[in-house]
Amino acid sequence: MTQSRKRAYGRRIALLSSGPALFGLTLFLIIPFLLAFALTFTDQRLVATDSGRFVGWRNYERLLSISYVVQDPQPGVQGKPAFARVRDVTRADPVHRGFRPFSDFSWGQKRVTILAKDPVFLESLLNTFGFALMVVPLQCAMALALALLVNAGLRGQTFLRAVYFSPVVMSMVVVSIVWTFLFDRDLGSINKLLSLLSLGTIGPVNWLGGRATAMPAIALMSAWQGAGFQMLIFLAGLQGISQELYDAARIDGATAWQRFWNVTIPGLRQTIAFVLVVTAIAALGLFTQVDVMTQGGPQNGTSTVMFHAIQRGVREENIAYGSTVAVVYFAIITLLILAQQALQRRWSK
Amino acid sequence: MSVLSTGRHQSVSLRFALYALMLLLALVFVFPFLFMLTASFRTNEQIFAHSGSIGAFVPTGELTTANYAYVLGNGNILHFFLNSVIITTLTVGLGLIVNSLAAFSLARLQWRGREAVASLLVVLLVIPFEAISVPLMLLVAHLPGLGFEAGRLVLTRSWLNTLYVQILPFVANAFSIYLFYQFFRSIPKDFDEAAYIDGATPLQVYRHVIVPSSKPVFATVSILQGLAMWNQYLWPVITVPGESARPLMVGMQQFFGHTTEWGNVMAYATIITVPVLAAFVIFQRWFVRSVIGSGVKG
């Protein structure tokens, strides 16, 4: 074969071997990704043929518009201060057309009401951040503790490592269903255990049915399910720390606690940053647990960004609006990754 | 070892405390599984009667296999099971070929645009599936496909409610390619150069040099992809509303939503979980390596 024919042959082989994967990635990842951005400027629906018109920033406006009204108290019945209905106030003011109340609080004598065009999204966003703030520290701390424990050189640690990891291979659907029973107000083992440990002083908690407890309950379960994964990553990180550092610290008389803060944590810095970001990304995408356990309830108390995207985009067939929610989700993830990379650059200097 | 190092430095009481802690944690990690298994052999009354004691996790008292008989005899669990097996094996099988070939091309062949594709791949890694699920659903809802109508193969206007809508979008996987790519680059170049001198073609080098020396990464990709496919929920729940192509996880969720018989629910959950748990017990070492391999650098 001549050189040029050989090169043409090589090119063909290269194209042939990477072609199917590149085709798949283009059709099922790159195009939908670009489509997501494009759709946010339309009124595309799933089936209606007369949809898909350009609507500018309308979807973003509906999603992200926030406002507020401040009301002075009016003399009410029996001298108690009363307030006009927020709905009447916003209706009277063209600036607030399309806004609905999200929440309100007192400011001295006045009442401040936060308004949003899509209060459920605002609530979902706050729920999602709240969930991430609970689950990320909990899951990562649990994972690190488990990793330290199975790295302590005790007998049986390989077996226990497998035990701690086993929930990771269970499906989140199954885990969610089993825990729905465990969280049950009257029958669940968690309430029974709490009652036993507290000698009956803690009454039955309606975990998944209460607005204040539903998200923490889901966070607890999610941390339990996922911690084994991060444990293994921490374990790999721990084994990368030189034993000499520990020996040196010991010779200097450092306690276990000091060795942990001055040798283990600095040695795991990169791993910790990686694990935190990976866990946070997964947490911000929370969907399955909510869909199986609470369907976003009670009163949207467990609705999340992804749940809202699927609810609006697929179940109400408003593809354009669902895509807008997804794009906002992606923007949050991107910020997170950029922050992590900035941190890593700083550390590696 | 590490902070909690054993050996001469560790006192007996510390070691005892660590063992106690490890066992306590082990209980925390297995108790929901034990509950599921135990409850699957009980009637509703028995489950409720035992829920407040240690008996909730230990199969004592009246046990029955009626739940399994009911779940297997009513509804389509076996059909859904088969769907999930087909989806998982085909996606993993096709994915191994397609992604490893692409990685081979990127890591071992010389062609223009290779570097650009490799860096594009790293960018694609950060796009979570959740972010594209809605537009992807719109796309597959309007792709022409194949289907059966009255026993005849016909052209359809949508991929919804099919098995392949759960397979084809997941065959090509940026993360799998990335894992293969990293591994292939670490294989010494002399190996393929020797083969090329002997007159081998690139595809022969792939088959006889690269693949045989890459078993660990093939195992890693199979396990990660297999777990993800078997446990997948978000995508089938939005693209497969009908029963014929429904996978197990959606079947489970639907079953859960339409019954108050907890024994049946737990039997269903056990049937779904046991194959994965069995695979995990058998291939434990490989599972551990896969996770560590996936986290080495993202």
mmCIF file of N, CA and C in Angstrom, chain B residues 3 21 31 37 39 42 45 54 80 85 100 109 121 126 133 138 155 160 175 177 206 213 227 246 249 260 262 272 298:
data_model
loop_
_atom_site.group_PDB
_atom_site.id
_atom_site.type_symbol
_atom_site.label_atom_id
_atom_site.label_comp_id
_atom_site.label_asym_id
_atom_site.label_seq_id
_atom_site.Cartn_x
_atom_site.Cartn_y
_atom_site.Cartn_z
ATOM 1 N N VAL B 3 -5.710 6.980 60.635
ATOM 2 C CA VAL B 3 -5.950 7.625 61.915
ATOM 3 C C VAL B 3 -6.308 6.596 62.977
ATOM 4 N N LEU B 21 -18.938 -0.182 67.096
ATOM 5 C CA LEU B 21 -19.444 0.840 66.188
ATOM 6 C C LEU B 21 -19.678 0.259 64.793
ATOM 7 N N PHE B 31 -30.885 -3.020 58.063
ATOM 8 C CA PHE B 31 -32.222 -3.228 58.616
ATOM 9 C C PHE B 31 -33.355 -3.002 57.603
ATOM 10 N N LEU B 37 -37.324 -8.184 53.342
ATOM 11 C CA LEU B 37 -37.308 -9.637 53.185
ATOM 12 C C LEU B 37 -38.304 -10.298 54.141
ATOM 13 N N ALA B 39 -40.932 -8.941 55.742
ATOM 14 C CA ALA B 39 -42.321 -8.566 55.477
ATOM 15 C C ALA B 39 -42.860 -9.268 54.236
ATOM 16 N N ARG B 42 -44.988 -12.220 55.055
ATOM 17 C CA ARG B 42 -46.032 -12.032 56.055
ATOM 18 C C ARG B 42 -47.277 -11.430 55.451
ATOM 19 N N GLU B 45 -51.569 -8.266 58.432
ATOM 20 C CA GLU B 45 -51.807 -8.321 59.880
ATOM 21 C C GLU B 45 -50.516 -8.660 60.618
ATOM 22 N N ILE B 54 -38.404 -6.151 67.469
ATOM 23 C CA ILE B 54 -37.279 -6.657 66.690
ATOM 24 C C ILE B 54 -37.770 -7.682 65.663
ATOM 25 N N PHE B 80 -42.408 -7.552 32.862
ATOM 26 C CA PHE B 80 -41.575 -6.377 33.147
ATOM 27 C C PHE B 80 -40.132 -6.795 33.427
ATOM 28 N N VAL B 85 -34.481 -7.021 31.718
ATOM 29 C CA VAL B 85 -33.304 -7.819 31.351
ATOM 30 C C VAL B 85 -32.861 -7.474 29.926
ATOM 31 N N SER B 100 -16.065 1.323 23.419
ATOM 32 C CA SER B 100 -14.655 0.938 23.436
ATOM 33 C C SER B 100 -14.025 1.185 22.064
ATOM 34 N N LEU B 109 -5.537 5.742 17.344
ATOM 35 C CA LEU B 109 -5.419 5.998 15.907
ATOM 36 C C LEU B 109 -5.122 7.473 15.677
ATOM 37 N N LEU B 121 -15.596 15.651 24.404
ATOM 38 C CA LEU B 121 -16.076 14.566 25.266
ATOM 39 C C LEU B 121 -16.060 14.971 26.738
ATOM 40 N N VAL B 126 -20.120 16.772 31.746
ATOM 41 C CA VAL B 126 -20.754 17.537 32.820
ATOM 42 C C VAL B 126 -22.241 17.754 32.591
ATOM 43 N N SER B 133 -33.511 15.647 29.724
ATOM 44 C CA SER B 133 -34.569 14.642 29.598
ATOM 45 C C SER B 133 -35.826 15.198 28.928
ATOM 46 N N LEU B 138 -39.145 15.138 23.867
ATOM 47 C CA LEU B 138 -39.811 15.726 22.692
ATOM 48 C C LEU B 138 -39.256 15.116 21.410
ATOM 49 N N LEU B 155 -44.330 1.118 10.215
ATOM 50 C CA LEU B 155 -43.571 2.327 10.529
ATOM 51 C C LEU B 155 -44.413 3.179 11.467
ATOM 52 N N LEU B 160 -42.130 6.515 21.613
ATOM 53 C CA LEU B 160 -42.688 6.317 22.948
ATOM 54 C C LEU B 160 -43.266 4.914 23.085
ATOM 55 N N PHE B 175 -19.279 9.056 29.420
ATOM 56 C CA PHE B 175 -18.469 8.637 30.568
ATOM 57 C C PHE B 175 -17.791 7.296 30.309
ATOM 58 N N ILE B 177 -16.930 6.115 27.353
ATOM 59 C CA ILE B 177 -15.839 6.371 26.407
ATOM 60 C C ILE B 177 -14.640 6.937 27.157
ATOM 61 N N TYR B 206 -7.195 -3.829 17.807
ATOM 62 C CA TYR B 206 -8.250 -3.616 18.810
ATOM 63 C C TYR B 206 -8.672 -4.946 19.432
ATOM 64 N N SER B 213 -6.165 -6.892 26.955
ATOM 65 C CA SER B 213 -5.448 -6.315 28.092
ATOM 66 C C SER B 213 -6.289 -5.290 28.850
ATOM 67 N N LEU B 227 -25.900 -1.290 36.292
ATOM 68 C CA LEU B 227 -26.634 -0.809 37.476
ATOM 69 C C LEU B 227 -27.537 0.365 37.097
ATOM 70 N N ARG B 246 -42.951 -1.665 29.576
ATOM 71 C CA ARG B 246 -42.644 -1.124 30.908
ATOM 72 C C ARG B 246 -41.525 -1.913 31.585
ATOM 73 N N MET B 249 -38.821 -1.180 37.340
ATOM 74 C CA MET B 249 -38.903 -0.125 38.354
ATOM 75 C C MET B 249 -40.206 0.644 38.238
ATOM 76 N N THR B 260 -52.732 -1.762 48.940
ATOM 77 C CA THR B 260 -52.458 -1.479 50.343
ATOM 78 C C THR B 260 -51.893 -2.715 51.028
ATOM 79 N N TRP B 262 -49.033 -4.560 52.008
ATOM 80 C CA TRP B 262 -47.590 -4.339 52.122
ATOM 81 C C TRP B 262 -46.795 -5.611 51.862
ATOM 82 N N ILE B 272 -37.249 -7.876 42.717
ATOM 83 C CA ILE B 272 -36.436 -6.933 41.940
ATOM 84 C C ILE B 272 -35.013 -6.850 42.471
ATOM 85 N N GLY B 298 -12.831 12.985 37.787
ATOM 86 C CA GLY B 298 -14.017 13.310 36.995
ATOM 87 C C GLY B 298 -13.839 14.606 36.262
#
